[in-house]
Amino acid sequence: MKNKATQQGAFSTARSRRWLLATCLSIATQASAFAQTPARSGASIAQQGIAPSVPACASCHGASGEGNTAAGFPRLAGLPSGYLQEQLADFAAGTRQQTVMSTIAKALPMDARESVAKYFASLPAPSGANGAQKPVQANPTGERLALIGNWKEGVPACVSCHGDAGSGVGEQFPALAGQPAAYLRAQLVAWKHGARSPGPLGLMSTIAGKLSDSEADAAADYFASLPAAAHASASPPAQGAAR
Ligand code: HEC
Ligand code: HEC
């Protein structure tokens, strides 16, 4: 009787050990499967990339998506998510030609494009270092194009689409304020040479085609000199003008 109880006890201990082992194994398997599944949140793609093929966006576009003036990498923070997704699609399709970004965009799965675009769109426009590239310098040509346009050539004021002080409007018109001058210039040149997809209604390829090289330079310098986060911090323009 005593013996049987001990046997049963031993048996059930062995069973529970086996059960424990099986459970542990299954948890371990699940855990390693979990570790192998790439984390696909927008934030993690931006900060860590997706090993091994997609580098961290932050390594070029900055820890907060603020861009890198010296290198000419554009800021992504606060740009419309629809616009960012469209650019990634264009890079992947080769209708927007740029070697580095084409390689990265091709390696980004569809769902990752969307989540990383939404992540950058949710970040505030930078107010510091890369917000304003340099002190605003007298640039009458750039200022005239930006605020008035050149109607003789059929060029509307840039701010009529890009918003007051180039701060961006809605899902289709990206901010220009505070972007590196070299980057802005390169985009206008790309449209002239057909290296960037014409975009909505071909608006920008038409406009870029009407700008002389010196006008394109002047407009790029003008918007690069404006603070990216002007609208987050500045007092309403009417008050400023009244003083
Ligand atoms: C090795 C540097 C590098 C890395 C890493 C990088 N980019 Fe870029 N990115 C660039 C450069 C350079 C450009 C400008 C391309 C051009 O001139 O058309 C750019 C442009 C872009 C644009 C277009 C912005 C605009 O205003 O039209 C988007 C969107 C973009 N990158 C998203 C990403 C995302 C998302 C990641 C991470 C998955 C990423 N980039 C990683 C260098 C990089
Ligand atoms: C009629 C509307 C309109 C006007 C006016 C306009 N733009 Fe644009 N611009 C757009 C649209 C739309 C896009 C986005 C294109 C795309 O999705 O590829 C854009 C994009 C840009 C970009 C690329 C930004 C980036 O992040 O890559 C630059 C640079 C630019 N515009 C410069 C200018 C300049 C300079 C002027 C004035 C001379 C101007 N734009 C006037 C509609 C306009």
Short mmCIF file of C-alpha atoms and ligand atoms in Angstrom, two decimals:
data_model
loop_
_atom_site.label_atom_id
_atom_site.label_comp_id
_atom_site.label_asym_id
_atom_site.label_seq_id
_atom_site.Cartn_x
_atom_site.Cartn_y
_atom_site.Cartn_z
CA MET A 1 0.00 0.00 0.00
CA LYS A 2 2.73 2.37 1.09
CA ASN A 3 4.81 1.18 -1.81
CA LYS A 4 2.04 1.83 -4.30
CA ALA A 5 1.55 5.37 -3.01
CA THR A 6 5.28 6.07 -3.39
CA GLN A 7 5.20 4.61 -6.87
CA GLN A 8 2.24 6.75 -7.80
CA GLY A 9 3.96 9.74 -6.29
CA ALA A 10 7.08 9.04 -8.29
CA PHE A 11 5.04 8.49 -11.42
CA SER A 12 3.14 11.73 -11.08
CA THR A 13 6.34 13.62 -10.30
CA ALA A 14 7.89 12.22 -13.47
CA ARG A 15 4.78 13.17 -15.40
CA SER A 16 4.73 16.64 -14.06
CA ARG A 17 8.44 16.97 -14.85
CA ARG A 18 7.75 15.91 -18.42
CA TRP A 19 4.86 18.29 -18.58
CA LEU A 20 7.05 21.07 -17.21
CA LEU A 21 9.78 20.27 -19.72
CA ALA A 22 7.31 20.22 -22.61
CA THR A 23 5.84 23.51 -21.50
CA CYS A 24 9.24 25.09 -21.14
CA LEU A 25 10.26 23.86 -24.57
CA SER A 26 7.13 25.20 -26.14
CA ILE A 27 7.56 28.57 -24.43
CA ALA A 28 11.18 28.66 -25.56
CA THR A 29 10.16 27.84 -29.14
CA GLN A 30 7.51 30.52 -29.08
CA ALA A 31 9.94 33.02 -27.62
CA SER A 32 12.54 32.36 -30.29
CA ALA A 33 9.88 32.54 -33.03
CA PHE A 34 8.87 35.87 -31.54
CA ALA A 35 12.47 37.08 -31.53
CA GLN A 36 12.84 36.12 -35.20
CA THR A 37 9.73 38.05 -36.26
CA PRO A 38 10.95 41.51 -37.20
CA ALA A 39 9.42 44.22 -35.08
CA ARG A 40 7.43 46.30 -37.52
CA SER A 41 6.35 49.35 -35.59
CA GLY A 42 7.16 52.60 -37.35
CA ALA A 43 9.32 53.72 -34.45
CA SER A 44 11.41 50.55 -34.43
CA ILE A 45 11.97 50.66 -38.21
CA ALA A 46 13.03 54.30 -37.91
CA GLN A 47 15.41 53.67 -35.02
CA GLN A 48 16.68 50.13 -35.80
CA GLY A 49 15.75 49.28 -39.37
CA ILE A 50 14.82 45.71 -40.32
CA ALA A 51 17.85 43.40 -40.23
CA PRO A 52 19.59 42.60 -42.46
CA SER A 53 18.40 44.63 -45.45
CA VAL A 54 16.89 47.89 -44.18
CA PRO A 55 19.16 50.31 -42.29
CA ALA A 56 17.77 52.54 -39.55
CA CYS A 57 16.21 55.63 -41.11
CA ALA A 58 17.53 57.64 -38.16
CA SER A 59 21.13 56.99 -39.21
CA CYS A 60 20.64 59.44 -42.10
CA HIS A 61 17.41 61.31 -41.37
CA GLY A 62 18.29 62.02 -37.72
CA ALA A 63 17.09 60.58 -34.42
CA SER A 64 13.90 62.66 -34.54
CA GLY A 65 13.56 62.74 -38.33
CA GLU A 66 15.01 66.25 -38.34
CA GLY A 67 17.28 65.64 -41.37
CA ASN A 68 20.96 66.44 -41.79
CA THR A 69 21.87 69.77 -43.32
CA ALA A 70 25.54 69.08 -43.93
CA ALA A 71 24.82 65.84 -45.75
CA GLY A 72 21.73 67.19 -47.53
CA PHE A 73 19.42 64.48 -46.09
CA PRO A 74 15.86 65.81 -45.92
CA ARG A 75 13.84 66.01 -42.75
CA LEU A 76 10.91 63.62 -42.61
CA ALA A 77 9.42 64.78 -39.30
CA GLY A 78 6.01 66.34 -39.74
CA LEU A 79 5.73 65.68 -43.49
CA PRO A 80 2.33 64.27 -44.55
CA SER A 81 2.15 60.47 -44.26
CA GLY A 82 0.39 60.11 -47.64
CA TYR A 83 3.19 62.09 -49.26
CA LEU A 84 5.92 60.02 -47.56
CA GLN A 85 4.28 56.74 -48.60
CA GLU A 86 3.99 57.93 -52.17
CA GLN A 87 7.69 58.84 -52.22
CA LEU A 88 8.67 55.39 -50.90
CA ALA A 89 6.46 53.81 -53.58
CA ASP A 90 8.10 55.98 -56.26
CA PHE A 91 11.63 55.15 -55.05
CA ALA A 92 10.73 51.43 -55.07
CA ALA A 93 9.22 51.65 -58.55
CA GLY A 94 12.18 53.65 -59.87
CA THR A 95 10.02 56.59 -60.97
CA ARG A 96 11.88 58.67 -58.40
CA GLN A 97 15.53 57.92 -59.01
CA GLN A 98 18.01 58.00 -56.17
CA THR A 99 20.23 54.99 -55.59
CA VAL A 100 20.34 54.92 -51.79
CA MET A 101 16.63 55.43 -51.24
CA SER A 102 15.60 53.12 -54.09
CA THR A 103 17.53 50.25 -52.52
CA ILE A 104 16.01 50.93 -49.10
CA ALA A 105 12.45 51.39 -50.40
CA LYS A 106 12.62 48.14 -52.40
CA ALA A 107 13.64 46.27 -49.25
CA LEU A 108 10.82 47.76 -47.16
CA PRO A 109 7.71 45.56 -47.02
CA MET A 110 4.42 47.34 -47.84
CA ASP A 111 3.10 47.36 -44.27
CA ALA A 112 6.44 48.74 -43.10
CA ARG A 113 6.25 51.64 -45.56
CA GLU A 114 2.93 52.64 -44.15
CA SER A 115 3.89 52.34 -40.49
CA VAL A 116 7.19 54.18 -40.88
CA ALA A 117 5.52 56.98 -42.92
CA LYS A 118 2.87 57.40 -40.23
CA TYR A 119 5.54 57.45 -37.56
CA PHE A 120 7.55 60.26 -39.20
CA ALA A 121 4.37 62.21 -40.00
CA SER A 122 3.48 62.13 -36.31
CA LEU A 123 6.76 63.72 -35.19
CA PRO A 124 6.88 67.49 -34.70
CA ALA A 125 8.81 69.66 -37.18
CA PRO A 126 12.22 70.33 -35.64
CA SER A 127 12.58 73.59 -33.78
CA GLY A 128 16.32 73.45 -33.11
CA ALA A 129 19.55 72.78 -34.94
CA ASN A 130 18.20 71.69 -38.29
CA GLY A 131 15.02 73.74 -38.11
CA ALA A 132 16.54 76.89 -39.57
CA GLN A 133 19.61 76.21 -41.63
CA LYS A 134 21.22 79.64 -41.45
CA PRO A 135 20.26 83.23 -40.74
CA VAL A 136 17.74 84.50 -43.30
CA GLN A 137 19.79 86.34 -45.90
CA ALA A 138 18.60 88.95 -48.34
CA ASN A 139 17.40 86.89 -51.28
CA PRO A 140 15.00 89.06 -53.30
CA THR A 141 14.65 86.57 -56.16
CA GLY A 142 13.85 83.66 -53.85
CA GLU A 143 11.48 85.72 -51.76
CA ARG A 144 9.64 87.03 -54.84
CA LEU A 145 9.20 83.52 -56.28
CA ALA A 146 8.04 82.19 -52.93
CA LEU A 147 5.55 84.93 -52.10
CA ILE A 148 4.47 86.33 -55.49
CA GLY A 149 5.67 83.90 -58.16
CA ASN A 150 6.63 84.89 -61.67
CA TRP A 151 3.36 85.28 -63.53
CA LYS A 152 5.00 86.26 -66.82
CA GLU A 153 6.44 82.73 -66.92
CA GLY A 154 3.34 81.14 -65.45
CA VAL A 155 4.96 80.35 -62.10
CA PRO A 156 2.55 80.76 -59.16
CA ALA A 157 3.77 81.75 -55.70
CA CYS A 158 5.30 78.69 -54.05
CA VAL A 159 3.46 79.45 -50.79
CA SER A 160 0.10 79.26 -52.60
CA CYS A 161 0.52 75.47 -52.49
CA HIS A 162 3.23 74.90 -49.89
CA GLY A 163 1.55 77.04 -47.26
CA ASP A 164 2.46 80.14 -45.37
CA ALA A 165 6.28 80.23 -44.92
CA GLY A 166 6.56 76.84 -46.66
CA SER A 167 5.07 75.00 -43.69
CA GLY A 168 3.18 72.44 -45.84
CA VAL A 169 -0.54 71.87 -46.50
CA GLY A 170 -2.60 68.69 -46.17
CA GLU A 171 -1.52 65.32 -47.52
CA GLN A 172 -0.14 66.44 -50.89
CA PHE A 173 1.91 69.59 -50.39
CA PRO A 174 5.05 68.92 -48.37
CA ALA A 175 6.72 71.49 -46.15
CA LEU A 176 9.79 73.12 -47.69
CA ALA A 177 10.80 75.25 -44.69
CA GLY A 178 14.12 74.27 -43.15
CA GLN A 179 14.93 71.54 -45.69
CA PRO A 180 18.60 71.50 -46.78
CA ALA A 181 19.09 73.91 -49.71
CA ALA A 182 21.07 71.28 -51.63
CA TYR A 183 18.19 68.81 -51.24
CA LEU A 184 15.54 71.28 -52.46
CA ARG A 185 17.70 72.28 -55.43
CA ALA A 186 18.33 68.64 -56.34
CA GLN A 187 14.55 67.99 -56.45
CA LEU A 188 13.93 70.88 -58.84
CA VAL A 189 16.77 69.65 -61.05
CA ALA A 190 15.40 66.08 -60.88
CA TRP A 191 12.01 67.24 -62.17
CA LYS A 192 13.66 69.18 -64.97
CA HIS A 193 15.51 66.05 -66.06
CA GLY A 194 12.63 63.64 -65.53
CA ALA A 195 14.43 61.82 -62.68
CA ARG A 196 11.53 62.35 -60.26
CA SER A 197 7.96 61.26 -60.88
CA PRO A 198 5.81 64.28 -61.88
CA GLY A 199 3.62 63.86 -58.76
CA PRO A 200 0.04 65.11 -58.39
CA LEU A 201 -1.22 66.62 -61.68
CA GLY A 202 2.39 67.08 -62.79
CA LEU A 203 2.34 70.39 -60.91
CA MET A 204 5.98 70.39 -59.83
CA SER A 205 7.48 69.07 -63.04
CA THR A 206 5.71 71.92 -64.89
CA ILE A 207 6.82 74.56 -62.40
CA ALA A 208 10.42 73.29 -62.17
CA GLY A 209 10.62 73.34 -65.96
CA LYS A 210 9.84 77.06 -65.94
CA LEU A 211 12.51 78.03 -63.39
CA SER A 212 15.96 79.10 -64.58
CA ASP A 213 18.90 77.53 -62.72
CA SER A 214 19.49 80.73 -60.76
CA GLU A 215 15.80 80.97 -59.83
CA ALA A 216 15.79 77.37 -58.63
CA ASP A 217 18.88 78.12 -56.50
CA ALA A 218 17.29 81.26 -55.07
CA ALA A 219 14.01 79.52 -54.20
CA ALA A 220 15.90 76.61 -52.57
CA ASP A 221 18.04 79.00 -50.51
CA TYR A 222 15.00 80.98 -49.44
CA PHE A 223 13.03 78.00 -48.09
CA ALA A 224 16.14 76.43 -46.53
CA SER A 225 16.61 79.59 -44.49
CA LEU A 226 13.11 79.51 -42.98
CA PRO A 227 12.60 77.84 -39.59
CA ALA A 228 10.81 74.48 -39.92
CA ALA A 229 8.74 74.94 -36.79
CA ALA A 230 7.83 78.61 -37.29
CA HIS A 231 4.16 77.88 -36.89
CA ALA A 232 4.54 75.97 -33.69
CA SER A 233 6.24 78.85 -31.91
CA ALA A 234 5.74 82.15 -33.78
CA SER A 235 3.05 84.63 -32.83
CA PRO A 236 0.27 85.09 -35.40
CA PRO A 237 1.56 87.02 -38.45
CA ALA A 238 -1.07 89.78 -38.10
CA GLN A 239 0.33 90.79 -34.70
CA GLY A 240 3.89 90.75 -35.97
CA ALA A 241 2.97 92.93 -38.94
CA ALA A 242 1.17 95.48 -36.75
CA ARG A 243 4.27 96.20 -34.64
C1 HEC B 1 22.07 56.06 -46.07
C2 HEC B 1 21.24 57.22 -45.83
C3 HEC B 1 19.73 57.03 -45.78
C4 HEC B 1 19.01 56.13 -45.03
C5 HEC B 1 19.53 55.04 -44.11
C6 HEC B 1 17.61 56.42 -45.28
N1 HEC B 1 17.49 57.48 -46.15
FE1 HEC B 1 15.75 58.29 -46.83
N2 HEC B 1 16.80 59.63 -47.95
C7 HEC B 1 18.18 59.66 -48.08
C8 HEC B 1 18.55 60.64 -49.09
C9 HEC B 1 19.97 60.98 -49.54
C10 HEC B 1 17.34 61.21 -49.57
C11 HEC B 1 17.17 62.26 -50.68
C12 HEC B 1 16.85 61.54 -51.96
C13 HEC B 1 16.70 62.46 -53.14
O1 HEC B 1 17.52 63.36 -53.30
O2 HEC B 1 15.74 62.27 -53.91
C14 HEC B 1 16.27 60.56 -48.84
C15 HEC B 1 14.92 60.83 -49.03
C16 HEC B 1 13.88 60.18 -48.40
C17 HEC B 1 12.48 60.46 -48.59
C18 HEC B 1 11.89 61.56 -49.47
C19 HEC B 1 11.63 62.79 -48.62
C20 HEC B 1 10.92 63.91 -49.34
O3 HEC B 1 10.80 64.98 -48.76
O4 HEC B 1 10.45 63.72 -50.47
C21 HEC B 1 11.79 59.59 -47.81
C22 HEC B 1 10.29 59.49 -47.68
C23 HEC B 1 12.76 58.77 -47.11
N3 HEC B 1 14.03 59.15 -47.48
C24 HEC B 1 12.42 57.77 -46.20
C25 HEC B 1 13.35 56.95 -45.56
C26 HEC B 1 12.98 55.88 -44.66
C27 HEC B 1 11.55 55.51 -44.28
C28 HEC B 1 14.14 55.29 -44.24
C29 HEC B 1 14.31 54.10 -43.33
C30 HEC B 1 13.57 52.88 -43.67
C31 HEC B 1 15.23 56.01 -44.89
N4 HEC B 1 14.71 57.00 -45.67
C32 HEC B 1 16.57 55.71 -44.71
C33 HEC B 1 19.09 58.90 -47.35
C34 HEC B 1 18.77 57.88 -46.47
C1 HEC B 2 0.26 74.42 -57.75
C2 HEC B 2 0.84 73.90 -56.53
C3 HEC B 2 2.33 74.07 -56.30
C4 HEC B 2 3.06 75.22 -56.42
C5 HEC B 2 2.60 76.61 -56.84
C6 HEC B 2 4.41 74.87 -56.03
N1 HEC B 2 4.49 73.56 -55.67
FE1 HEC B 2 6.14 72.56 -55.06
N2 HEC B 2 5.07 70.85 -54.81
C7 HEC B 2 3.74 70.72 -55.15
C8 HEC B 2 3.36 69.32 -54.95
C9 HEC B 2 1.99 68.71 -55.22
C10 HEC B 2 4.51 68.65 -54.47
C11 HEC B 2 4.64 67.16 -54.13
C12 HEC B 2 5.13 66.47 -55.36
C13 HEC B 2 5.13 64.97 -55.23
O1 HEC B 2 4.25 64.42 -54.55
O2 HEC B 2 6.02 64.35 -55.84
C14 HEC B 2 5.57 69.65 -54.39
C15 HEC B 2 6.87 69.36 -53.98
C16 HEC B 2 7.91 70.27 -54.02
C17 HEC B 2 9.28 69.97 -53.66
C18 HEC B 2 9.80 68.64 -53.16
C19 HEC B 2 9.79 68.64 -51.65
C20 HEC B 2 10.37 67.40 -51.04
O3 HEC B 2 10.23 67.21 -49.82
O4 HEC B 2 10.98 66.60 -51.76
C21 HEC B 2 10.01 71.11 -53.87
C22 HEC B 2 11.49 71.30 -53.66
C23 HEC B 2 9.09 72.14 -54.33
N3 HEC B 2 7.82 71.58 -54.41
C24 HEC B 2 9.45 73.44 -54.61
C25 HEC B 2 8.58 74.43 -55.04
C26 HEC B 2 8.98 75.79 -55.34
C27 HEC B 2 10.38 76.33 -55.20
C28 HEC B 2 7.86 76.44 -55.76
C29 HEC B 2 7.72 77.86 -56.26
C30 HEC B 2 8.62 78.27 -57.34
C31 HEC B 2 6.76 75.48 -55.72
N4 HEC B 2 7.23 74.27 -55.26
C32 HEC B 2 5.45 75.76 -56.05
C33 HEC B 2 2.88 71.70 -55.59
C34 HEC B 2 3.24 73.02 -55.84
#
